[in-house]
CSV table of C-alpha atoms and ligand atoms in Angstrom, one decimal:
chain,number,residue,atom,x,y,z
A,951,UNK,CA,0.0,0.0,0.0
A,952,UNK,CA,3.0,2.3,0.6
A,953,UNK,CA,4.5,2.3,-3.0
A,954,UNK,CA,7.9,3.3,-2.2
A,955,UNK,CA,8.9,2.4,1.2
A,956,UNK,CA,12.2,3.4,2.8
A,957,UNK,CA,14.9,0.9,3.2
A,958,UNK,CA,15.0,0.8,7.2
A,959,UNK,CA,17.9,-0.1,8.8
A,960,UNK,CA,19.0,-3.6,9.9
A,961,UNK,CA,15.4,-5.0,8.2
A,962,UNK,CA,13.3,-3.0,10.0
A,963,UNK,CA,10.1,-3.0,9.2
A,964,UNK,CA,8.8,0.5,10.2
A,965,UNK,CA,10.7,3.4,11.9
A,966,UNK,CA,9.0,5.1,15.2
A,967,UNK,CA,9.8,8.5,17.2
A,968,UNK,CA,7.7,10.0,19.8
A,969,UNK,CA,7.9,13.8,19.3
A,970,UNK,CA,7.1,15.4,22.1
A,971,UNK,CA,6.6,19.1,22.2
A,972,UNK,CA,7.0,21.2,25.5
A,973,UNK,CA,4.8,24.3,24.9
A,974,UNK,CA,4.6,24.4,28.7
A,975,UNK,CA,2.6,28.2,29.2
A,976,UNK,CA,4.2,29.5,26.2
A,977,UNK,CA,-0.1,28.8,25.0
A,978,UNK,CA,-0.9,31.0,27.4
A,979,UNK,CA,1.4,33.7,26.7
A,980,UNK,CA,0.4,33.8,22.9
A,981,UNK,CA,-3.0,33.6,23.2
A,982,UNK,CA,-3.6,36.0,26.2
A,983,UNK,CA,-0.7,38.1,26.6
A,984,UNK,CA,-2.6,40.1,29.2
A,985,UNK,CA,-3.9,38.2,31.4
A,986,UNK,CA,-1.6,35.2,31.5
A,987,UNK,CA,0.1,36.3,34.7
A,988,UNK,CA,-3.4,35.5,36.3
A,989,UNK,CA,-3.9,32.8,34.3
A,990,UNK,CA,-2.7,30.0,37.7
A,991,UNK,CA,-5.0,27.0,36.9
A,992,UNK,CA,-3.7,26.6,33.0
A,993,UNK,CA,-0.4,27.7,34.3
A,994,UNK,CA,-0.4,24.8,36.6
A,995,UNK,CA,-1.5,22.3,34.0
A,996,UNK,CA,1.0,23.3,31.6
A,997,UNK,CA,4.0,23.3,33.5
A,998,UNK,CA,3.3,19.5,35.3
A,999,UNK,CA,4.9,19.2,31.0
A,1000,UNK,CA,8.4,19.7,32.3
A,1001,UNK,CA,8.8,19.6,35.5
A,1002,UNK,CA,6.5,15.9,36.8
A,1003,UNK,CA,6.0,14.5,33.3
A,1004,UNK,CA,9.2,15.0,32.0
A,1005,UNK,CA,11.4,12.7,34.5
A,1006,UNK,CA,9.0,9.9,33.9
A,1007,UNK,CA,9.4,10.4,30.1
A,1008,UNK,CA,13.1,10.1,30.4
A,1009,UNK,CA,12.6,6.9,32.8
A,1010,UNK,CA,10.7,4.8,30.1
A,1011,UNK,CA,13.0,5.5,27.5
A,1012,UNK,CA,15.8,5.1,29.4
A,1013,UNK,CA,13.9,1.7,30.4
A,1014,UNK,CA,14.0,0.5,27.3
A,1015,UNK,CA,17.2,1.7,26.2
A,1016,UNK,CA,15.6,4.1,23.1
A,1017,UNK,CA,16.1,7.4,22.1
A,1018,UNK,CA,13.9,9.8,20.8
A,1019,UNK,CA,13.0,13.8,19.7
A,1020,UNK,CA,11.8,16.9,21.8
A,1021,UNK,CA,10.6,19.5,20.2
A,1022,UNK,CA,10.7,23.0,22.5
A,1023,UNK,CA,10.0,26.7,21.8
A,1024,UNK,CA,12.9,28.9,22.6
A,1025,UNK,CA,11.2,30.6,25.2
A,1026,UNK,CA,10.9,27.2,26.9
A,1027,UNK,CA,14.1,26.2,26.8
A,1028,UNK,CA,15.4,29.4,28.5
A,1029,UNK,CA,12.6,29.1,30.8
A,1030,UNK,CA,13.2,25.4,31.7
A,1031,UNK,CA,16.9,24.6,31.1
A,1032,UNK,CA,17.3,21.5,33.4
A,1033,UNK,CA,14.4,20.2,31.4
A,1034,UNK,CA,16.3,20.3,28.1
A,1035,UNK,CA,19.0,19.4,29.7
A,1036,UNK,CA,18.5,16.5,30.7
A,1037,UNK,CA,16.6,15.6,27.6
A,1038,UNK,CA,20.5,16.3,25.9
A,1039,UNK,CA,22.1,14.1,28.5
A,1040,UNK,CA,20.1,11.0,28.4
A,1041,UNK,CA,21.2,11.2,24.3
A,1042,UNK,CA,18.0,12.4,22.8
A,1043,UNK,CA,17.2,15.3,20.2
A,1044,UNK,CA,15.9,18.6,21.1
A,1045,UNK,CA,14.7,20.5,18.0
A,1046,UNK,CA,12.8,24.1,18.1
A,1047,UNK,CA,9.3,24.6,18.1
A,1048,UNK,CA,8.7,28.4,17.1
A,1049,UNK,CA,9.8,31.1,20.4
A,1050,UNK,CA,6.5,31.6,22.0
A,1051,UNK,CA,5.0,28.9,20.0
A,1052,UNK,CA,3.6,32.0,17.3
A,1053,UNK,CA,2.2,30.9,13.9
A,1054,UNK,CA,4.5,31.5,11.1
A,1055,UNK,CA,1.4,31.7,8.6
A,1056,UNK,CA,0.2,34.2,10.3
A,1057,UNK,CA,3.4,36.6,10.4
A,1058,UNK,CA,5.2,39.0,7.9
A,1059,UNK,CA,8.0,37.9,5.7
A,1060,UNK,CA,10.6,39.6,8.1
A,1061,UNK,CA,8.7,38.2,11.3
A,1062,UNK,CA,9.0,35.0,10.7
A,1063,UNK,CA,12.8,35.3,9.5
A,1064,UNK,CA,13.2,36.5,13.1
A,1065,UNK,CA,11.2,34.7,14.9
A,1066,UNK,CA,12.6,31.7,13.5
A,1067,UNK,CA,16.4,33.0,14.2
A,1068,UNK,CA,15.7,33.7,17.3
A,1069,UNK,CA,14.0,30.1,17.8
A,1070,UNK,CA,16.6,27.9,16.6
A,1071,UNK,CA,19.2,30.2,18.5
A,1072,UNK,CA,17.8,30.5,22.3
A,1073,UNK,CA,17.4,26.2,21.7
A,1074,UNK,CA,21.1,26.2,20.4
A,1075,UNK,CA,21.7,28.1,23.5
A,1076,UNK,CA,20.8,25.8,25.9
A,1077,UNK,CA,21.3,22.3,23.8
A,1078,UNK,CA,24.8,23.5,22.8
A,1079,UNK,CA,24.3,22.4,19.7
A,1080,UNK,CA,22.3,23.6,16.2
A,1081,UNK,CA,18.4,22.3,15.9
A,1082,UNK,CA,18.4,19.4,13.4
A,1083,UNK,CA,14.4,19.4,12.5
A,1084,UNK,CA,11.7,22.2,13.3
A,1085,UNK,CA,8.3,21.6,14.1
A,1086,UNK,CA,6.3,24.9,13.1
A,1087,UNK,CA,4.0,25.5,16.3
A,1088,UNK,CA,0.1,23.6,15.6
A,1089,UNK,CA,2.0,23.1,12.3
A,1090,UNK,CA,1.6,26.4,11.3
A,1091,UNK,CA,4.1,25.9,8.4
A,1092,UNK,CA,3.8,28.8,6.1
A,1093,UNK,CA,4.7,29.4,2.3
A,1094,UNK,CA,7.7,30.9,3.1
A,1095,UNK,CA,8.9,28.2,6.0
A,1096,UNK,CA,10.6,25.8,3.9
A,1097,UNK,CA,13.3,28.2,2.1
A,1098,UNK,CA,13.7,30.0,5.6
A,1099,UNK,CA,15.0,26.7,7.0
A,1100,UNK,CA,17.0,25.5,4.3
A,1101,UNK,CA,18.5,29.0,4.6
A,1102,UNK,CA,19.0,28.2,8.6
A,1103,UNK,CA,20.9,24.8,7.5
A,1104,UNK,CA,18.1,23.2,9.3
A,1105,UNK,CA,18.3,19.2,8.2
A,1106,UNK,CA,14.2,18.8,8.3
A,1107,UNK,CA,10.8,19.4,8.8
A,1108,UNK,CA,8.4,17.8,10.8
A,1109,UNK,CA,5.1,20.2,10.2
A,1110,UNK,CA,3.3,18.8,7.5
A,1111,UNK,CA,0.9,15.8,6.5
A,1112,UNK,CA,1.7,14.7,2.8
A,1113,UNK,CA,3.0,11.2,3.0
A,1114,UNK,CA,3.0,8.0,5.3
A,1115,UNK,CA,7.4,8.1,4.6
A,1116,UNK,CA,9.7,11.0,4.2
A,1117,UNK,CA,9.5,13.3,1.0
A,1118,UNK,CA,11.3,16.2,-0.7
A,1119,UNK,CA,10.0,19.8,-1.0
A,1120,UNK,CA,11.0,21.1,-3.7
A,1121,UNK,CA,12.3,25.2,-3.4
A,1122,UNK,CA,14.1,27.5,-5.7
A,1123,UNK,CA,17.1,26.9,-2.5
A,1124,UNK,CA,17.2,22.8,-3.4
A,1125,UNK,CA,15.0,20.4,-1.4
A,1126,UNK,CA,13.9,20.1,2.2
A,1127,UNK,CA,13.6,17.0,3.8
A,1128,UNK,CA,9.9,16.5,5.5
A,1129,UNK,CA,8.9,13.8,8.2
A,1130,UNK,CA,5.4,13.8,8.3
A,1131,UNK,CA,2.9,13.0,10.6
A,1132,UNK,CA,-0.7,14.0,11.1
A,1133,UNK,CA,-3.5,15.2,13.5
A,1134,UNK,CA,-4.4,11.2,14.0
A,1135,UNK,CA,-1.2,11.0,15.7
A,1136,UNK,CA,-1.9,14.0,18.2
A,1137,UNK,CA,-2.8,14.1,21.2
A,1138,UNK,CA,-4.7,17.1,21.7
A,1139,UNK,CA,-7.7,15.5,19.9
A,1140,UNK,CA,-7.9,12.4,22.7
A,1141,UNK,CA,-6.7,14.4,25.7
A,1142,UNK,CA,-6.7,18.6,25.5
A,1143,UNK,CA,-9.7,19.9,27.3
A,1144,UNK,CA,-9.2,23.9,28.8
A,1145,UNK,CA,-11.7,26.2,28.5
A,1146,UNK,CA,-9.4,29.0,29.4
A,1147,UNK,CA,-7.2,27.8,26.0
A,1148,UNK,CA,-10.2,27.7,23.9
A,1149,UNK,CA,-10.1,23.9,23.4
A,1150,UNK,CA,-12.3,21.4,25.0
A,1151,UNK,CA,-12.9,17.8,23.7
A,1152,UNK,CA,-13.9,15.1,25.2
A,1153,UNK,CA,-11.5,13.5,27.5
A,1154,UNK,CA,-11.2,9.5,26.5
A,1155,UNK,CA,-8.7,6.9,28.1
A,1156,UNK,CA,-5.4,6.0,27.4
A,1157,UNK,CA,-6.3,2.8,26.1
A,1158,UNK,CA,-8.7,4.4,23.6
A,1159,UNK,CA,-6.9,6.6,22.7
A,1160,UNK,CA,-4.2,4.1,22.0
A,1161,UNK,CA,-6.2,1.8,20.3
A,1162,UNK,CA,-6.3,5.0,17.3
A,1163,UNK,CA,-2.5,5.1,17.6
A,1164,UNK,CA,-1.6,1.2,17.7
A,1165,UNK,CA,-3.6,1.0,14.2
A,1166,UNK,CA,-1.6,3.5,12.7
A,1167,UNK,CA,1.2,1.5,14.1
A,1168,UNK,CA,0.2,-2.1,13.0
A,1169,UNK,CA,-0.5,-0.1,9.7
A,1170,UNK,CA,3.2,1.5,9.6
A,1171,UNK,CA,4.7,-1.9,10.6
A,1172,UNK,CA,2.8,-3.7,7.8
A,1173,UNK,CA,3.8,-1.6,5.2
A,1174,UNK,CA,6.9,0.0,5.8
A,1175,UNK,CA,5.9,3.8,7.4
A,1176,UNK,CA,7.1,6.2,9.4
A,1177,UNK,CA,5.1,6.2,13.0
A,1178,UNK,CA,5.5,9.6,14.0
A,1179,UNK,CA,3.0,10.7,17.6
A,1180,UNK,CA,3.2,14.2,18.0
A,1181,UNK,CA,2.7,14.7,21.9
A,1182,UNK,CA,2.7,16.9,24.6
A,1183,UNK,CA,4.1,16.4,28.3
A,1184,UNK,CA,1.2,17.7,30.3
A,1185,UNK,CA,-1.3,15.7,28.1
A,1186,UNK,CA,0.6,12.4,27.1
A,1187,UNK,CA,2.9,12.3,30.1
A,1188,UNK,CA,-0.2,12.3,32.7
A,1189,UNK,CA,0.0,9.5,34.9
A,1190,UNK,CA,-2.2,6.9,33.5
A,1191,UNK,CA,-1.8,7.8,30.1
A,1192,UNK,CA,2.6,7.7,30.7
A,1193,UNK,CA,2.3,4.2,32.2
A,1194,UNK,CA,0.2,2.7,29.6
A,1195,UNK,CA,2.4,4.3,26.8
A,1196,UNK,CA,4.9,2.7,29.2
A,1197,UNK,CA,3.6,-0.9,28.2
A,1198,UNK,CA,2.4,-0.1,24.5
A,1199,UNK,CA,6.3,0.9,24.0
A,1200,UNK,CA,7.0,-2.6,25.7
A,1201,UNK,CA,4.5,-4.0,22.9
A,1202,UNK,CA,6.0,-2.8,20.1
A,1203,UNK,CA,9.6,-3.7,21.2
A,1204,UNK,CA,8.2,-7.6,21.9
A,1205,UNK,CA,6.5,-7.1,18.2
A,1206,UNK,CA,10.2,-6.2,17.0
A,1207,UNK,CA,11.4,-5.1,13.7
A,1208,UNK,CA,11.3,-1.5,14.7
A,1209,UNK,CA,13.1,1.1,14.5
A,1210,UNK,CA,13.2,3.5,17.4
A,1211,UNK,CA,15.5,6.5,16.7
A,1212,UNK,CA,15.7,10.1,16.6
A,1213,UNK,CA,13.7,12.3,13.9
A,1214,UNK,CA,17.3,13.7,13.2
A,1215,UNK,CA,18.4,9.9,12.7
A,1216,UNK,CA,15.8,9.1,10.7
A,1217,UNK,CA,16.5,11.9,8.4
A,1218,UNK,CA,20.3,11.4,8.1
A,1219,UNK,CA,19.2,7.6,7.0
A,1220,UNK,CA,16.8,8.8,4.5
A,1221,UNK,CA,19.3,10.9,3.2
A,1222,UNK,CA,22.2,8.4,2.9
A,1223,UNK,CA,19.2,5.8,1.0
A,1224,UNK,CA,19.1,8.8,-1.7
A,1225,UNK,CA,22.8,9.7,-2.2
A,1226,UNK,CA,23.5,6.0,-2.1
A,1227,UNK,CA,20.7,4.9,-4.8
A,1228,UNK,CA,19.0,3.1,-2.5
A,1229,UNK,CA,16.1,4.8,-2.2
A,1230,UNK,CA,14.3,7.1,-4.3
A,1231,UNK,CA,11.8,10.1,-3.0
A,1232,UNK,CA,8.7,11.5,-4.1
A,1233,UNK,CA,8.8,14.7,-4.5
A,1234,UNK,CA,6.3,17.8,-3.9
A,1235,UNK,CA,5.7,20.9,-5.7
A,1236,UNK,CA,4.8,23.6,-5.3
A,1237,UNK,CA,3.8,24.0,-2.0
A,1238,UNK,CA,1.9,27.1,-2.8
A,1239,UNK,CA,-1.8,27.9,-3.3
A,1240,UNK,CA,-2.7,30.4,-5.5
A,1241,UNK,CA,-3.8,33.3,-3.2
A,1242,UNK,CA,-7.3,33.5,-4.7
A,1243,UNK,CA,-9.5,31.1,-7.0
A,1244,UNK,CA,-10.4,33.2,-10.2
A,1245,UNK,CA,-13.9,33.5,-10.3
A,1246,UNK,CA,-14.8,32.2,-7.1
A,1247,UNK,CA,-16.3,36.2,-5.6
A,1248,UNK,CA,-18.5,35.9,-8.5
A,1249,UNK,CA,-20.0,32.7,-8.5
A,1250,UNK,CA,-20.0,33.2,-4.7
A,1251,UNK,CA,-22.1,36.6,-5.3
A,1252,UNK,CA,-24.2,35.2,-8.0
A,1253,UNK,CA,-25.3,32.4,-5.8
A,1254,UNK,CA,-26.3,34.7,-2.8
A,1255,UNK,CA,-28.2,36.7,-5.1
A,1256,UNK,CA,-30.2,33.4,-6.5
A,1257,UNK,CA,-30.4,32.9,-2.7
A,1258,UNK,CA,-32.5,35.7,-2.3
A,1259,UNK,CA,-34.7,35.4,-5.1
A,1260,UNK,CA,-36.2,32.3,-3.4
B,1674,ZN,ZN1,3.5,23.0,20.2
């Protein structure tokens, strides 16, 4: 069903990384810059992300011996440095994630130049070393994102939704590397519920939620894919819903034949099966929309006014 699937190494059948992004209250200070100072309750939930969450993150994998991605704003990192420090000790990647976790579709050409400098550097800041991947914040990816980041010597992407395995996008700057995932891998959908973040669905259990994710697993595995969750702390890392994801990761070793690594692993692999010829990519163009669809005002007004002749 996958027509071109990677060569994975060692005969792996599917490759797996739980990205975890820590937003901590960086939501809160996009969204309501004002009153986020008074804002204790959301606070409180956000910040169990880094500093209960967290340690019991970094038990499991170090449990089972397996390394894996964080993606963090750079106001995060600043904010909680012996979180993403220890996140760099235990071996794994942390990539940025926006500053304050702002849209870059909805910013100006030179605002999201800077916003994305100053990203990649407070991370580098406290990591020490240069962000391999970027995560654009509720994958806010914007027309412009893919030629900034090439232009930052950023390795790959991780924002976008176009493929079950890695693909190009094609730029005028050469090609960026994408990882995809999608919102059937998030957690947000399963587990987010805060009226004061404008967000409230309907709570379910771990194992329900799971049973959604261990599909796309079994479906990955079968066919050679890419299993990419995109998680937060202070949802995933919870206390129920970290020890079940404690066993499921159990599961899937037991199952065997996959590939737990990095995002920035996974992409230097991808690119070694291309130079080497033994993998070839699909790749996407343009990414762009046309700003407007010709003609679509008018058939818009034409129908209104047909509308009200009724
Ligand atoms: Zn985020």
């Amino acid at each position: 069903m996958i027509r071109n699937p990677v060569p994975w190494p060692n005969g792996a059948k599917c490759a797996a990384c739980f990205t975890l992004d820590m937003d901590a209250e960086s939501l809160i200070y996009l969204a309501h810059p004002q009153q986020a100072h008074s804002m204790v309750s959301a606070a409180s939930m956000l910040r169990y992300g880094p500093d209960v969450a967290l340690p019991r993150i970094l038990d499991t994998y170090r449990h089972y011996g397996i390394r894996q991605t964080f993606f963090v704003p750079g106001w995060c990192a600043e904010r909680y440095p012996y979180a993403v420090e220890a996140m760099v000790r235990e071996g794994h990647e942390v990539s940025a994630h926006g500053y304050l976790h702002e849209h870059p579709n909805e910013q100006s050409d030179a605002d999201e130049r800077y916003w994305l400098l100053r990203s990649l550097t407070a991370v580098r800041s406290v990591t020490g070393l240069p962000s391999a991947g970027w995560r654009a914040p509720l994958y806010r990816f914007s027309h412009r994102s893919a030629e900034l980041l090439l232009d930052a010597g950023v390795a790959y992407d991780a924002s976008l939704m176009g493929d079950d395995i890695a693909y190009l996008i094609d730029t005028p700057r050469g090609p960026l590397l994408e990882l995809p995932s999608h919102w059937g891998m998030d957690d947000w959908p399963p587990f987010m519920h805060s009226s004061e973040l404008d967000f409230e669905m309907p709570i379910q259990s771990a194992a329900r939620a799971w049973e959604a994710w261990w599909e796309e697993f079994e479906a990955m595995w079968e066919f050679g894919g890419l299993w990419v969750p995109v998680w937060h702390p202070f949802l995933s890392g919870r206390l129920a819903r970290w020890r079940h994801t404690h066993r499921m990761i159990g599961k899937m070793l037991d199952q065997g034949q996959v590939w737990f690594a990095p995002m920035r692993d996974i992409a230097a692999h991808v690119r070694r099966c291309i130079e080497n010829g033994t993998w070839a990519p699909r790749t996407e163009q343009p990414l762009t929309l046309p700003r407007a669809v010709a003609g679509r005002e008018t058939a818009t007004a034409t129908r209104h006014s047909e509308d009200s002749r009724q």
